[in-house]
Short mmCIF file of C-alpha atoms in Angstrom, two decimals:
data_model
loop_
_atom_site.label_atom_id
_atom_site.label_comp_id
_atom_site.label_asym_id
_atom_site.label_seq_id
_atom_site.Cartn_x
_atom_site.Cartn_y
_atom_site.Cartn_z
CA UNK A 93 0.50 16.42 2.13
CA UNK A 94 3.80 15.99 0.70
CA UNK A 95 4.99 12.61 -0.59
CA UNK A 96 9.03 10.60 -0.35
CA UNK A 97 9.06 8.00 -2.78
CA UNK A 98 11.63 5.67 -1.85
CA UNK A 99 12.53 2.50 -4.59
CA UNK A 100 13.70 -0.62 -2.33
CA UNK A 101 14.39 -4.18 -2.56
CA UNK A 102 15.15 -6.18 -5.09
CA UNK A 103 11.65 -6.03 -7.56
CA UNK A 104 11.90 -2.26 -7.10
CA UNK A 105 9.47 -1.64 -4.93
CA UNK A 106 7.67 1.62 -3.94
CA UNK A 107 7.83 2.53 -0.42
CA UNK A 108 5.89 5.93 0.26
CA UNK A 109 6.45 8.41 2.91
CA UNK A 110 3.51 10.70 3.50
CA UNK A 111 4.53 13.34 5.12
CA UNK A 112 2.04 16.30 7.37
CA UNK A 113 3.93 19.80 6.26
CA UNK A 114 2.13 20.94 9.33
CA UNK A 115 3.49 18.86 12.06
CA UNK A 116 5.94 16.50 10.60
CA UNK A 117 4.05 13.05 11.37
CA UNK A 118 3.76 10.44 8.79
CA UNK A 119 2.61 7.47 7.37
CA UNK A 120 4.48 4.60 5.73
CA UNK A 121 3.33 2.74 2.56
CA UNK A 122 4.38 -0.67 1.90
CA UNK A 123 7.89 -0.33 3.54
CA UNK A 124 8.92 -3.92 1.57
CA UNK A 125 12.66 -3.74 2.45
CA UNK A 126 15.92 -1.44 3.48
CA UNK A 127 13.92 -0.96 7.24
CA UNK A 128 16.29 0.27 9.03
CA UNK A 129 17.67 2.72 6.40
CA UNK A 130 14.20 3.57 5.91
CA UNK A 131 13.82 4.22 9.72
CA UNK A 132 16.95 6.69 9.58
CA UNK A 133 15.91 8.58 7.00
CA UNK A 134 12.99 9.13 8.72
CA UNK A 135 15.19 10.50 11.74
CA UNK A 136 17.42 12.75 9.71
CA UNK A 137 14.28 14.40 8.23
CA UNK A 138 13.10 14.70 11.64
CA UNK A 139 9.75 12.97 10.94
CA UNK A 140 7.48 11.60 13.01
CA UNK A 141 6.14 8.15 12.14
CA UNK A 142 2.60 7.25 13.21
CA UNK A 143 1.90 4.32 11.03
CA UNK A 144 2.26 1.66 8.49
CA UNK A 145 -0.08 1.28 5.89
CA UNK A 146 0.72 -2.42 3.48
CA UNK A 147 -1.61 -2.77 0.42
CA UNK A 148 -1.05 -6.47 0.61
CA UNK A 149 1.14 -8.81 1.97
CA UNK A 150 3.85 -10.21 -0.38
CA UNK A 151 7.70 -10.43 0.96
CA UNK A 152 8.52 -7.20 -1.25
CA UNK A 153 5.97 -5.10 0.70
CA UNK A 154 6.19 -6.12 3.97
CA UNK A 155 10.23 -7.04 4.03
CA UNK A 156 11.27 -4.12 5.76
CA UNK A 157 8.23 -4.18 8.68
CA UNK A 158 10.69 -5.19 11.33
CA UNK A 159 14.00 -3.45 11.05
CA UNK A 160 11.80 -0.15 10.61
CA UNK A 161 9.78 -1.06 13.88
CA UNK A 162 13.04 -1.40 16.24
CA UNK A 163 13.18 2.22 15.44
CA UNK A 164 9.69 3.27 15.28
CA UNK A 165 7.71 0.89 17.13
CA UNK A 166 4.44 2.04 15.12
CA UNK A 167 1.23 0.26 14.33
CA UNK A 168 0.84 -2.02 11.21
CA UNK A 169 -2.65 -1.83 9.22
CA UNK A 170 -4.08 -4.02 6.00
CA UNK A 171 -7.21 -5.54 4.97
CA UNK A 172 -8.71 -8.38 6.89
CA UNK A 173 -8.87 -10.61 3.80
CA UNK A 174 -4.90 -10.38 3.55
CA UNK A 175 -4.22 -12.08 6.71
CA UNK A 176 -3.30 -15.54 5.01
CA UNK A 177 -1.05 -13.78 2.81
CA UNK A 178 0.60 -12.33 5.52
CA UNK A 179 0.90 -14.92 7.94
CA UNK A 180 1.57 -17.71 5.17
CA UNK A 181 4.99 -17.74 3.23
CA UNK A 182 3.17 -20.00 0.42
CA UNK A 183 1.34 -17.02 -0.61
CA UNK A 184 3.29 -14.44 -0.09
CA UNK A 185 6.44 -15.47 -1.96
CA UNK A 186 8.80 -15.14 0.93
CA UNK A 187 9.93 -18.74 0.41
CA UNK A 188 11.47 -17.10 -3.11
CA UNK A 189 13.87 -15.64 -1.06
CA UNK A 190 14.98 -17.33 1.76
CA UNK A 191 13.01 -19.02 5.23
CA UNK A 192 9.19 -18.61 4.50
CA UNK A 193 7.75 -15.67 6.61
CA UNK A 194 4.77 -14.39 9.39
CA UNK A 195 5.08 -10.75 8.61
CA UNK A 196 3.82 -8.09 11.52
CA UNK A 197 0.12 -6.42 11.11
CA UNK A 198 -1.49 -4.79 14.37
CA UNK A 199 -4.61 -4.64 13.10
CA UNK A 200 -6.58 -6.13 10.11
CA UNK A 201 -9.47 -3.62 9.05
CA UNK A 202 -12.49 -4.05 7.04
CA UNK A 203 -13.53 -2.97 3.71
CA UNK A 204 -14.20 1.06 3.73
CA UNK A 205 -12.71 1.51 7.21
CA UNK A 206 -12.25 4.95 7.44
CA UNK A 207 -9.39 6.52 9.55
CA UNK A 208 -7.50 9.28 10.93
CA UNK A 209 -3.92 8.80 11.31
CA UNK A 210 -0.92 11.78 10.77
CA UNK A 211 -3.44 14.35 10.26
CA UNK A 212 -4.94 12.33 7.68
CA UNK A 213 -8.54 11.35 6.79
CA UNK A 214 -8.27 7.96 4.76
CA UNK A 215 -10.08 5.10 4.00
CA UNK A 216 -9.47 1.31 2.98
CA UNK A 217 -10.51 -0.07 -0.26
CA UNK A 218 -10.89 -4.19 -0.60
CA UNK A 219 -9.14 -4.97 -4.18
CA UNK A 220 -8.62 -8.34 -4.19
CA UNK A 221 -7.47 -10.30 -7.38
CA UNK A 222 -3.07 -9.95 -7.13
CA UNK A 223 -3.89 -11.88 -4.01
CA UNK A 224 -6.71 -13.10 -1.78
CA UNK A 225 -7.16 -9.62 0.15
CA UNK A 226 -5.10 -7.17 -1.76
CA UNK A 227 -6.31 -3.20 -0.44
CA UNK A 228 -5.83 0.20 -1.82
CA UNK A 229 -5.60 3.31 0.80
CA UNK A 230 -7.74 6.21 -0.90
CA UNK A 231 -6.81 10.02 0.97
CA UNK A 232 -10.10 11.84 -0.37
CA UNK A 233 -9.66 15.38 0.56
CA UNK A 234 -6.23 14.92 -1.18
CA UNK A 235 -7.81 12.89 -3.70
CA UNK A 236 -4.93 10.27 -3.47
CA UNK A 237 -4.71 6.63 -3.87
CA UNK A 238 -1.90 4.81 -2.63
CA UNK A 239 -2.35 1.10 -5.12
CA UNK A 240 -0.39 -1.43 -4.37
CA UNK A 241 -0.05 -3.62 -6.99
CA UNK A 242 -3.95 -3.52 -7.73
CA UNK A 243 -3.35 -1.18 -10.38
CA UNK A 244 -0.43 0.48 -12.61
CA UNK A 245 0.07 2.61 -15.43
CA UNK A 246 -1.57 1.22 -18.42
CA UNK A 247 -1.73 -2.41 -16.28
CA UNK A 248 -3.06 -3.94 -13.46
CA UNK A 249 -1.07 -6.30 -11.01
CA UNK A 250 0.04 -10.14 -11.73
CA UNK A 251 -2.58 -12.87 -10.83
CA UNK A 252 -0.50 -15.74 -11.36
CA UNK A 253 0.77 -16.55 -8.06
CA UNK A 254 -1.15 -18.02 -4.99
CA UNK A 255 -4.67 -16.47 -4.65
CA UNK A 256 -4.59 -14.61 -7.35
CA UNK A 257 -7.65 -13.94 -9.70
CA UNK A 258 -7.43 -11.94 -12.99
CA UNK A 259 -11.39 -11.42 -12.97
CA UNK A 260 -11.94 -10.68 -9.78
CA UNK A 261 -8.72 -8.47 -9.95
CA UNK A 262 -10.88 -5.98 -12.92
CA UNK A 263 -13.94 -6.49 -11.10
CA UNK A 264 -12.16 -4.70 -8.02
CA UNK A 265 -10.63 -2.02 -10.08
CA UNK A 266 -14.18 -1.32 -11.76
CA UNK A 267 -16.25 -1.41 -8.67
CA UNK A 268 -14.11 0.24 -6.22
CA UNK A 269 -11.62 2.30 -8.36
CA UNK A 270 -12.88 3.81 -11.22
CA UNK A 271 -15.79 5.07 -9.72
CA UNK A 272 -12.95 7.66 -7.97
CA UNK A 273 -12.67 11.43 -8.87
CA UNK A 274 -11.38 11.14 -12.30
CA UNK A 275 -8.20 13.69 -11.49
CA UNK A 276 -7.07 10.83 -8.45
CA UNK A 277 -3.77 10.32 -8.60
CA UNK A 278 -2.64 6.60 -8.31
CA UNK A 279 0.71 6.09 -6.96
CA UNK A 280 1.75 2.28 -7.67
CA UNK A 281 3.72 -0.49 -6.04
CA UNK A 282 6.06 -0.05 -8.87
CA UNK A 283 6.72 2.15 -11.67
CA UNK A 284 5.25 5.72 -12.30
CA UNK A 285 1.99 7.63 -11.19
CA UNK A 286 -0.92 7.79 -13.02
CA UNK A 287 -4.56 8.68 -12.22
CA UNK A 288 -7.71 7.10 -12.57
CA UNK A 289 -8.71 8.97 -15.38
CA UNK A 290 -5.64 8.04 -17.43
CA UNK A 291 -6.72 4.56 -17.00
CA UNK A 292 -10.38 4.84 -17.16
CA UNK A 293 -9.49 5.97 -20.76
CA UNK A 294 -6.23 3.95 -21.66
CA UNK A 295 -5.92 1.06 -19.56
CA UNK A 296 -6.80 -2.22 -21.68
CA UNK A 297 -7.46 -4.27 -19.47
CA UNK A 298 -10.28 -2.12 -18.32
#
């Protein structure tokens, strides 16, 4: 595995690439805005995308699902319990800037679905609390977690806006989270990695 971190839209978003060194397929992570630009680089490196992966459905995760799929016309997976927030602009902000928005998901997965996508074993992790169905995508042979904005360096996400919960937002971290390998790394929706033993040990609101 080998990982593109690309910073987009305007709340500095993280958009992942992860990247097979084998065969040069890949998966997206929360592709929240510059699609197209996105989709090119992507072409340039000669990649291969196979997938979309959004940890939850606000407008600067999802932003850039379109212009990247008139490119790539790949499929689109989250959590089942996100589909409001996807399909509603009232929770996921995209009223804050501009015409409220129905974002694009192929298929909404349960809690622990476990899949196989780029040459990749993963599996979904249910972490509601920053909204009503928030996910994190957890790569266990690579001992990976892809967050969202479930959980951050020394923080967790925001629970103030529509659906959010700040004690059902810890109660996911504890339950599905810490009870990783301690040497996970967690890559974020924003700001720098970390890994779930850092916070087991340092987060306060843990």
């Amino acid at each position: 595995m080998r990982l593109e971190l690309y910073v987009v839209g305007p709340v500095q978003t993280n958009c992942y690439f992860v990247i097979n060194e084998k065969t040069n397929e890949m998966i997206v992570v929360d592709p929240g805005a510059s699609g197209e630009a996105l989709a090119k680089k992507a072409q340039e490196s000669g990649y291969i995308p196979k997938a979309i992966l959004l940890t939850h459905g606000h407008f600067d995760h999802c932003g850039g699902i379109d212009a990247f799929r008139k490119i790539y016309e790949v499929p689109v997976y989250t959590y089942e319990g996100e589909r409001p927030t996807i399909e509603q602009g009232r929770y996921n902000l995209s009223g804050d800037m501009g015409p409220e928005t129905a974002y694009h998901v192929d298929e909404y997965l349960q809690d622990e679905k476990e899949l196989d996508l780029a040459g990749f074993h993963l599996r979904l992790l249910a972490t509601p609390g920053h909204t009503l169905g928030g996910c994190c995508f957890y790569f266990p042979y690579e001992k990976v977690l892809f967050a969202g904005d479930t959980l951050f360096a020394g923080s967790v996400g925001r629970t103030d806006f529509p659906g959010g919960s700040m004690s059902t937002l810890v109660r996911s971290i504890r339950d599905k989270l810490m009870v990783l390998p301690p040497e996970t790394v967690v890559y974020p929706g924003h700001g720098e990695a970390t890994t779930i033993d850092d916070e087991r040990m340092n987060n306060p609101y843990l």
